[in-house]
CSV table of C-alpha atoms and ligand atoms in Angstrom, one decimal:
chain,number,residue,atom,x,y,z
N,1,MET,CA,46.5,40.3,-52.3
N,2,GLN,CA,46.4,43.0,-54.9
N,3,GLN,CA,44.0,42.3,-57.8
N,4,PRO,CA,45.1,43.2,-61.3
N,5,GLY,CA,43.0,46.1,-62.7
N,6,LEU,CA,41.8,47.3,-59.3
N,7,LYS,CA,43.8,50.4,-58.4
N,8,PHE,CA,42.9,53.2,-56.0
N,9,ASN,CA,45.0,55.7,-54.1
N,10,LYS,CA,43.1,56.2,-50.9
N,11,THR,CA,40.0,55.1,-49.1
N,12,ARG,CA,38.7,56.0,-45.6
N,13,ILE,CA,37.2,54.6,-42.5
N,14,ALA,CA,34.9,57.4,-41.2
N,15,PRO,CA,33.1,56.7,-38.0
N,16,THR,CA,30.9,59.2,-36.2
N,17,PRO,CA,31.6,59.3,-32.4
N,18,SER,CA,27.9,59.5,-31.4
N,19,GLY,CA,27.7,56.0,-29.9
N,20,TYR,CA,29.8,52.9,-29.3
N,21,LEU,CA,30.8,51.1,-32.5
N,22,HIS,CA,28.8,48.0,-33.3
N,23,LEU,CA,29.1,45.0,-35.5
N,24,GLY,CA,27.7,46.8,-38.5
N,25,ASN,CA,30.5,49.5,-38.3
N,26,VAL,CA,33.1,46.7,-38.1
N,27,LEU,CA,31.7,45.1,-41.2
N,28,SER,CA,32.1,48.4,-43.1
N,29,PHE,CA,35.7,48.9,-41.7
N,30,VAL,CA,36.7,45.4,-42.7
N,31,LEU,CA,35.3,45.6,-46.2
N,32,THR,CA,37.2,48.9,-46.5
N,33,ALA,CA,40.4,47.4,-45.4
N,34,GLY,CA,40.0,44.4,-47.7
N,35,LEU,CA,39.3,46.5,-50.7
N,36,ALA,CA,42.3,48.8,-49.8
N,37,ARG,CA,44.5,45.8,-49.7
N,38,GLN,CA,43.2,44.5,-53.1
N,39,SER,CA,43.6,47.8,-54.8
N,40,GLY,CA,46.7,49.2,-53.2
N,41,ALA,CA,44.9,52.1,-51.5
N,42,LYS,CA,46.0,53.7,-48.3
N,43,ILE,CA,43.4,53.9,-45.5
N,44,LEU,CA,42.6,57.3,-43.9
N,45,LEU,CA,40.9,57.3,-40.5
N,46,ARG,CA,38.5,60.3,-40.5
N,47,ILE,CA,36.4,61.0,-37.4
N,48,ASP,CA,33.2,62.8,-38.4
N,49,ASP,CA,32.6,65.0,-35.3
N,50,LEU,CA,30.6,68.0,-36.4
N,51,ASP,CA,27.4,66.8,-34.7
N,52,ARG,CA,28.7,68.6,-31.5
N,53,ASP,CA,25.7,67.7,-29.3
N,54,ARG,CA,26.3,64.0,-29.8
N,55,VAL,CA,30.0,63.7,-29.8
N,56,LYS,CA,31.4,62.3,-26.5
N,57,PRO,CA,35.0,61.7,-25.5
N,58,GLU,CA,34.2,58.1,-24.6
N,59,TYR,CA,33.0,57.5,-28.1
N,60,ILE,CA,36.2,58.9,-29.5
N,61,GLN,CA,38.3,56.6,-27.3
N,62,ASP,CA,36.0,53.7,-28.3
N,63,ILE,CA,37.0,54.2,-32.0
N,64,PHE,CA,40.7,53.7,-31.2
N,65,ASP,CA,40.0,50.9,-28.7
N,66,THR,CA,37.9,49.0,-31.3
N,67,LEU,CA,40.3,49.4,-34.2
N,68,ASN,CA,43.2,48.3,-32.1
N,69,PHE,CA,41.4,45.4,-30.5
N,70,LEU,CA,40.3,44.1,-33.8
N,71,GLU,CA,43.7,44.9,-35.4
N,72,ILE,CA,42.1,46.8,-38.3
N,73,PRO,CA,44.9,48.8,-40.0
N,74,TRP,CA,44.9,52.4,-41.1
N,75,ASP,CA,47.7,54.4,-42.7
N,76,GLU,CA,46.8,58.1,-42.2
N,77,GLY,CA,44.9,60.0,-39.6
N,78,PRO,CA,45.1,60.1,-35.8
N,79,ARG,CA,46.7,57.2,-33.9
N,80,ASN,CA,45.0,58.2,-30.6
N,81,ALA,CA,42.5,60.6,-29.0
N,82,GLU,CA,45.1,63.2,-28.4
N,83,GLU,CA,46.3,63.3,-32.0
N,84,TYR,CA,42.7,63.5,-33.1
N,85,ARG,CA,42.0,66.5,-30.8
N,86,LYS,CA,45.1,68.3,-31.8
N,87,GLU,CA,45.2,67.8,-35.5
N,88,TRP,CA,42.5,65.7,-37.0
N,89,SER,CA,39.1,66.9,-35.7
N,90,GLN,CA,36.8,68.3,-38.4
N,91,MET,CA,36.8,71.5,-36.2
N,92,HIS,CA,40.3,72.1,-37.6
N,93,ARG,CA,38.9,72.2,-41.2
N,94,LEU,CA,36.1,74.7,-40.7
N,95,GLU,CA,37.8,77.1,-43.1
N,96,LEU,CA,37.7,74.5,-45.9
N,97,TYR,CA,34.0,74.0,-45.4
N,98,GLN,CA,33.4,77.8,-45.3
N,99,ASP,CA,35.2,78.1,-48.6
N,100,ALA,CA,33.0,75.5,-50.2
N,101,LEU,CA,29.8,77.2,-48.8
N,102,LYS,CA,31.1,80.5,-50.2
N,103,LYS,CA,31.5,78.9,-53.6
N,104,LEU,CA,28.0,77.5,-53.5
N,105,GLU,CA,26.7,80.9,-52.5
N,106,GLN,CA,28.5,82.6,-55.4
N,107,GLY,CA,27.1,80.0,-57.8
N,108,GLY,CA,23.6,80.8,-56.5
N,109,HIS,CA,23.1,77.3,-55.3
N,110,LEU,CA,21.9,78.0,-51.7
N,111,PHE,CA,18.8,79.3,-49.9
N,112,ALA,CA,18.1,80.0,-46.3
N,113,CYS,CA,15.4,77.9,-44.5
N,114,THR,CA,13.9,79.1,-41.3
N,115,CYS,CA,11.4,76.2,-40.9
N,116,SER,CA,11.0,75.1,-37.3
N,117,ARG,CA,11.7,71.6,-36.1
N,118,ALA,CA,7.9,71.1,-35.8
N,119,GLN,CA,7.3,72.2,-39.4
N,120,LEU,CA,10.0,69.9,-40.7
N,121,GLN,CA,8.5,67.0,-38.8
N,122,GLN,CA,5.2,67.8,-40.5
N,123,TYR,CA,6.8,67.5,-43.9
N,124,GLY,CA,8.0,64.0,-43.0
N,125,ASN,CA,10.9,62.7,-45.1
N,126,VAL,CA,10.5,65.1,-48.0
N,127,TYR,CA,11.2,68.8,-47.7
N,128,PRO,CA,8.8,70.5,-50.1
N,129,GLY,CA,10.9,73.6,-50.8
N,130,THR,CA,8.9,75.8,-48.5
N,131,CYS,CA,11.6,78.5,-48.2
N,132,LEU,CA,13.0,78.3,-51.7
N,133,HIS,CA,11.2,81.3,-53.0
N,134,LYS,CA,11.2,83.4,-49.9
N,135,ASN,CA,14.6,84.9,-50.8
N,136,LEU,CA,15.7,85.1,-47.2
N,137,PRO,CA,19.2,86.5,-46.9
N,138,LEU,CA,21.7,83.7,-46.4
N,139,ASN,CA,22.8,85.3,-43.1
N,140,THR,CA,19.3,85.1,-41.6
N,141,PRO,CA,19.8,84.2,-37.9
N,142,ASP,CA,18.7,80.7,-36.9
N,143,SER,CA,18.4,79.4,-40.5
N,144,ASN,CA,19.6,76.3,-42.2
N,145,LEU,CA,21.3,76.7,-45.6
N,146,ARG,CA,19.9,74.3,-48.2
N,147,LEU,CA,21.2,73.3,-51.6
N,148,ILE,CA,19.0,74.0,-54.7
N,149,THR,CA,19.0,70.5,-55.9
N,150,ASP,CA,17.8,69.4,-59.3
N,151,GLY,CA,16.5,66.4,-61.2
N,152,SER,CA,19.6,65.9,-63.4
N,153,GLU,CA,21.1,62.5,-64.0
N,154,ILE,CA,23.8,61.5,-61.6
N,155,VAL,CA,26.5,59.1,-62.7
N,156,VAL,CA,27.9,56.9,-60.0
N,157,ASN,CA,31.1,54.9,-60.6
N,158,THR,CA,30.7,51.6,-58.8
N,159,LEU,CA,33.1,48.6,-58.7
N,160,SER,CA,30.8,46.9,-61.2
N,161,GLY,CA,30.5,49.8,-63.6
N,162,LYS,CA,28.6,53.1,-64.0
N,163,GLN,CA,25.2,53.5,-62.6
N,164,ILE,CA,22.9,56.3,-63.5
N,165,ALA,CA,20.3,57.6,-60.9
N,166,MET,CA,18.4,60.7,-59.9
N,167,LEU,CA,18.4,62.3,-56.5
N,168,PRO,CA,15.7,60.6,-54.4
N,169,ALA,CA,12.9,62.9,-53.0
N,170,GLU,CA,14.2,62.5,-49.5
N,171,MET,CA,17.3,64.4,-50.5
N,172,ASN,CA,15.5,67.4,-52.2
N,173,TYR,CA,17.1,70.6,-51.0
N,174,PHE,CA,19.2,68.9,-48.4
N,175,VAL,CA,20.9,70.9,-45.7
N,176,VAL,CA,24.5,71.9,-46.2
N,177,ARG,CA,24.9,74.2,-43.2
N,178,LYS,CA,23.0,73.7,-40.0
N,179,LYS,CA,21.3,76.3,-37.8
N,180,ASP,CA,24.3,76.2,-35.4
N,181,GLY,CA,26.5,77.5,-38.2
N,182,LEU,CA,28.4,74.3,-38.6
N,183,PRO,CA,28.5,72.5,-42.0
N,184,ALA,CA,26.2,69.5,-42.4
N,185,TYR,CA,27.4,66.0,-42.9
N,186,GLN,CA,27.0,65.9,-46.7
N,187,LEU,CA,29.1,69.0,-47.2
N,188,ALA,CA,31.8,68.1,-44.7
N,189,SER,CA,32.1,64.6,-46.1
N,190,VAL,CA,32.5,65.8,-49.7
N,191,VAL,CA,35.0,68.5,-48.8
N,192,ASP,CA,37.0,66.1,-46.7
N,193,ASP,CA,37.1,63.4,-49.4
N,194,ILE,CA,38.3,66.0,-51.9
N,195,TYR,CA,40.8,67.5,-49.5
N,196,PHE,CA,42.4,64.1,-48.5
N,197,GLY,CA,42.4,62.7,-52.1
N,198,VAL,CA,40.0,59.8,-51.4
N,199,ASP,CA,39.1,58.0,-54.6
N,200,LEU,CA,37.3,54.9,-53.2
N,201,VAL,CA,34.4,55.2,-50.8
N,202,VAL,CA,33.0,52.1,-49.0
N,203,ARG,CA,29.8,52.5,-47.2
N,204,GLY,CA,26.5,50.8,-46.4
N,205,LEU,CA,23.6,50.6,-48.8
N,206,ASP,CA,21.7,52.9,-46.5
N,207,LEU,CA,24.0,55.7,-47.6
N,208,TRP,CA,23.1,55.4,-51.3
N,209,PRO,CA,20.9,58.5,-51.2
N,210,SER,CA,23.9,60.3,-49.5
N,211,THR,CA,26.2,59.3,-52.3
N,212,LEU,CA,23.8,60.8,-54.9
N,213,ALA,CA,23.4,63.9,-52.8
N,214,GLN,CA,27.2,64.3,-52.5
N,215,LEU,CA,27.8,63.7,-56.2
N,216,GLN,CA,25.3,66.5,-57.0
N,217,LEU,CA,26.9,68.7,-54.4
N,218,ALA,CA,30.3,68.1,-55.9
N,219,ALA,CA,29.1,68.9,-59.4
N,220,LYS,CA,27.7,72.3,-58.1
N,221,LEU,CA,31.1,72.9,-56.5
N,222,GLY,CA,32.6,72.3,-59.9
N,223,ASN,CA,34.8,69.4,-58.6
N,224,ASN,CA,35.5,66.6,-61.0
N,225,ALA,CA,37.8,64.5,-58.8
N,226,PHE,CA,34.9,63.6,-56.5
N,227,ALA,CA,32.7,62.6,-59.5
N,228,ASP,CA,35.5,60.3,-60.6
N,229,SER,CA,35.7,58.5,-57.3
N,230,THR,CA,34.4,54.9,-57.1
N,231,PHE,CA,31.8,53.9,-54.6
N,232,PHE,CA,31.0,50.5,-53.1
N,233,HIS,CA,27.8,50.1,-51.2
N,234,HIS,CA,27.7,47.0,-49.1
N,235,PRO,CA,24.7,45.1,-47.7
N,236,LEU,CA,23.8,46.0,-44.2
N,237,LEU,CA,24.2,43.7,-41.3
N,238,MET,CA,20.9,42.7,-39.8
N,239,ALA,CA,20.4,41.5,-36.2
N,240,PRO,CA,19.1,37.9,-36.0
N,241,ASP,CA,15.6,39.3,-35.5
N,242,GLY,CA,15.8,41.0,-38.9
N,243,GLN,CA,16.2,44.5,-37.4
N,244,LYS,CA,18.8,47.0,-38.5
N,245,LEU,CA,21.7,47.3,-36.0
N,246,SER,CA,21.8,50.6,-34.4
N,247,LYS,CA,24.1,52.4,-32.1
N,248,SER,CA,21.6,52.1,-29.3
N,249,ALA,CA,21.7,48.3,-29.6
N,250,GLY,CA,24.0,47.9,-26.7
N,251,ASP,CA,24.6,44.1,-26.9
N,252,THR,CA,26.0,44.5,-30.5
N,253,SER,CA,28.6,47.1,-29.5
N,254,ILE,CA,32.2,45.9,-29.7
N,255,LYS,CA,32.8,47.4,-26.2
N,256,TYR,CA,30.1,45.2,-24.7
N,257,LEU,CA,31.3,42.1,-26.5
N,258,ARG,CA,34.9,42.8,-25.5
N,259,GLU,CA,33.9,43.2,-21.9
N,260,GLN,CA,32.1,39.9,-22.2
N,261,GLY,CA,35.4,38.3,-22.9
N,262,LYS,CA,34.9,37.8,-26.7
N,263,SER,CA,38.1,37.6,-28.7
N,264,PRO,CA,38.6,39.4,-32.1
N,265,ALA,CA,38.1,36.0,-33.8
N,266,ASP,CA,34.8,35.5,-31.9
N,267,ILE,CA,33.6,38.9,-33.1
N,268,TYR,CA,34.6,38.3,-36.7
N,269,THR,CA,32.8,34.9,-36.5
N,270,ILE,CA,29.6,36.5,-35.2
N,271,ILE,CA,29.5,38.9,-38.1
N,272,ALA,CA,30.2,36.1,-40.6
N,273,ASN,CA,27.4,34.1,-39.0
N,274,LEU,CA,25.0,37.0,-39.5
N,275,PHE,CA,25.8,36.7,-43.2
N,276,GLY,CA,25.1,33.0,-43.2
N,277,LYS,CA,28.7,31.9,-43.2
N,278,THR,CA,29.4,29.1,-40.8
N,279,GLN,CA,33.2,28.9,-40.7
N,280,ARG,CA,35.3,30.4,-37.9
N,281,VAL,CA,37.1,33.7,-38.9
N,282,ASN,CA,40.3,34.6,-37.2
N,283,ASN,CA,41.1,38.1,-38.4
N,284,TRP,CA,39.9,40.9,-40.6
N,285,SER,CA,41.8,39.8,-43.7
N,286,GLN,CA,40.2,36.3,-43.6
N,287,PHE,CA,36.9,38.0,-43.0
N,288,SER,CA,37.2,40.3,-46.0
N,289,GLU,CA,37.8,37.4,-48.3
N,290,LEU,CA,34.5,35.8,-47.3
N,291,LEU,CA,32.3,38.6,-48.6
N,292,PRO,CA,31.6,39.7,-52.2
N,293,THR,CA,33.1,43.1,-53.0
N,294,SER,CA,30.9,44.0,-56.0
N,295,ASP,CA,27.8,46.2,-55.8
N,296,VAL,CA,24.6,44.5,-55.1
Q,1,ZN,ZN1,12.2,76.1,-44.9
């Protein structure tokens, strides 16, 4: 049911094919579908496949199998693995990402970083800006390109109003182009959202730092449309033992549960139970009505 006052054009479901989808992914998809229905937004299926070492054909197929099995709808994007390969892979949009990198370069927003994996590990979660003043040419072989981030205020439109935050230290000088020459997640995600006209982004709370990084990146690209987008960060699903669900957690994968004979209603009910809801849930739209859709 559409809610008065809540109006968006497009949102997206954006899985990464680096593992089988699990209950936590489904939570995110269903909240996206629920908000899309309430706000009149179309849903784009975008498969984030630039992490070439981790993408596997069986994980691509699993995305379609899972969405179809759970009857989660989408309006735009590939309907199957073949359409994905032919038209929708991010590998088809490399030129767009290159254009964005060029723009950042022209604005003086980038530097090359040749730190080794071992060095980066030493820094821990916070890159200290080691290569910032080395002035390495941006075409230095085997280098990451990093964004010259700053401590400016970042305004985030959320469903419950504007929030103001600063980039967390873990996002200082985040990578926008990897050593393999491919764009990094943050850059590709922003460019895609702008390209496809997404104005509502639904994601887990663990991606709040990414939202801030992406808003700062969009500002440096000079793009206002992205800054005007609305973000909803939903609580994460925890396993019964209190651990975060991960893609390696085999017994929470939808594929495993399906092979165990679970029905879609069983799966929706399991997720609802993990949120402390006791009723049986038959489909995604019933499920999406159970959970709050305002920022926590
Ligand atoms: Zn470095």
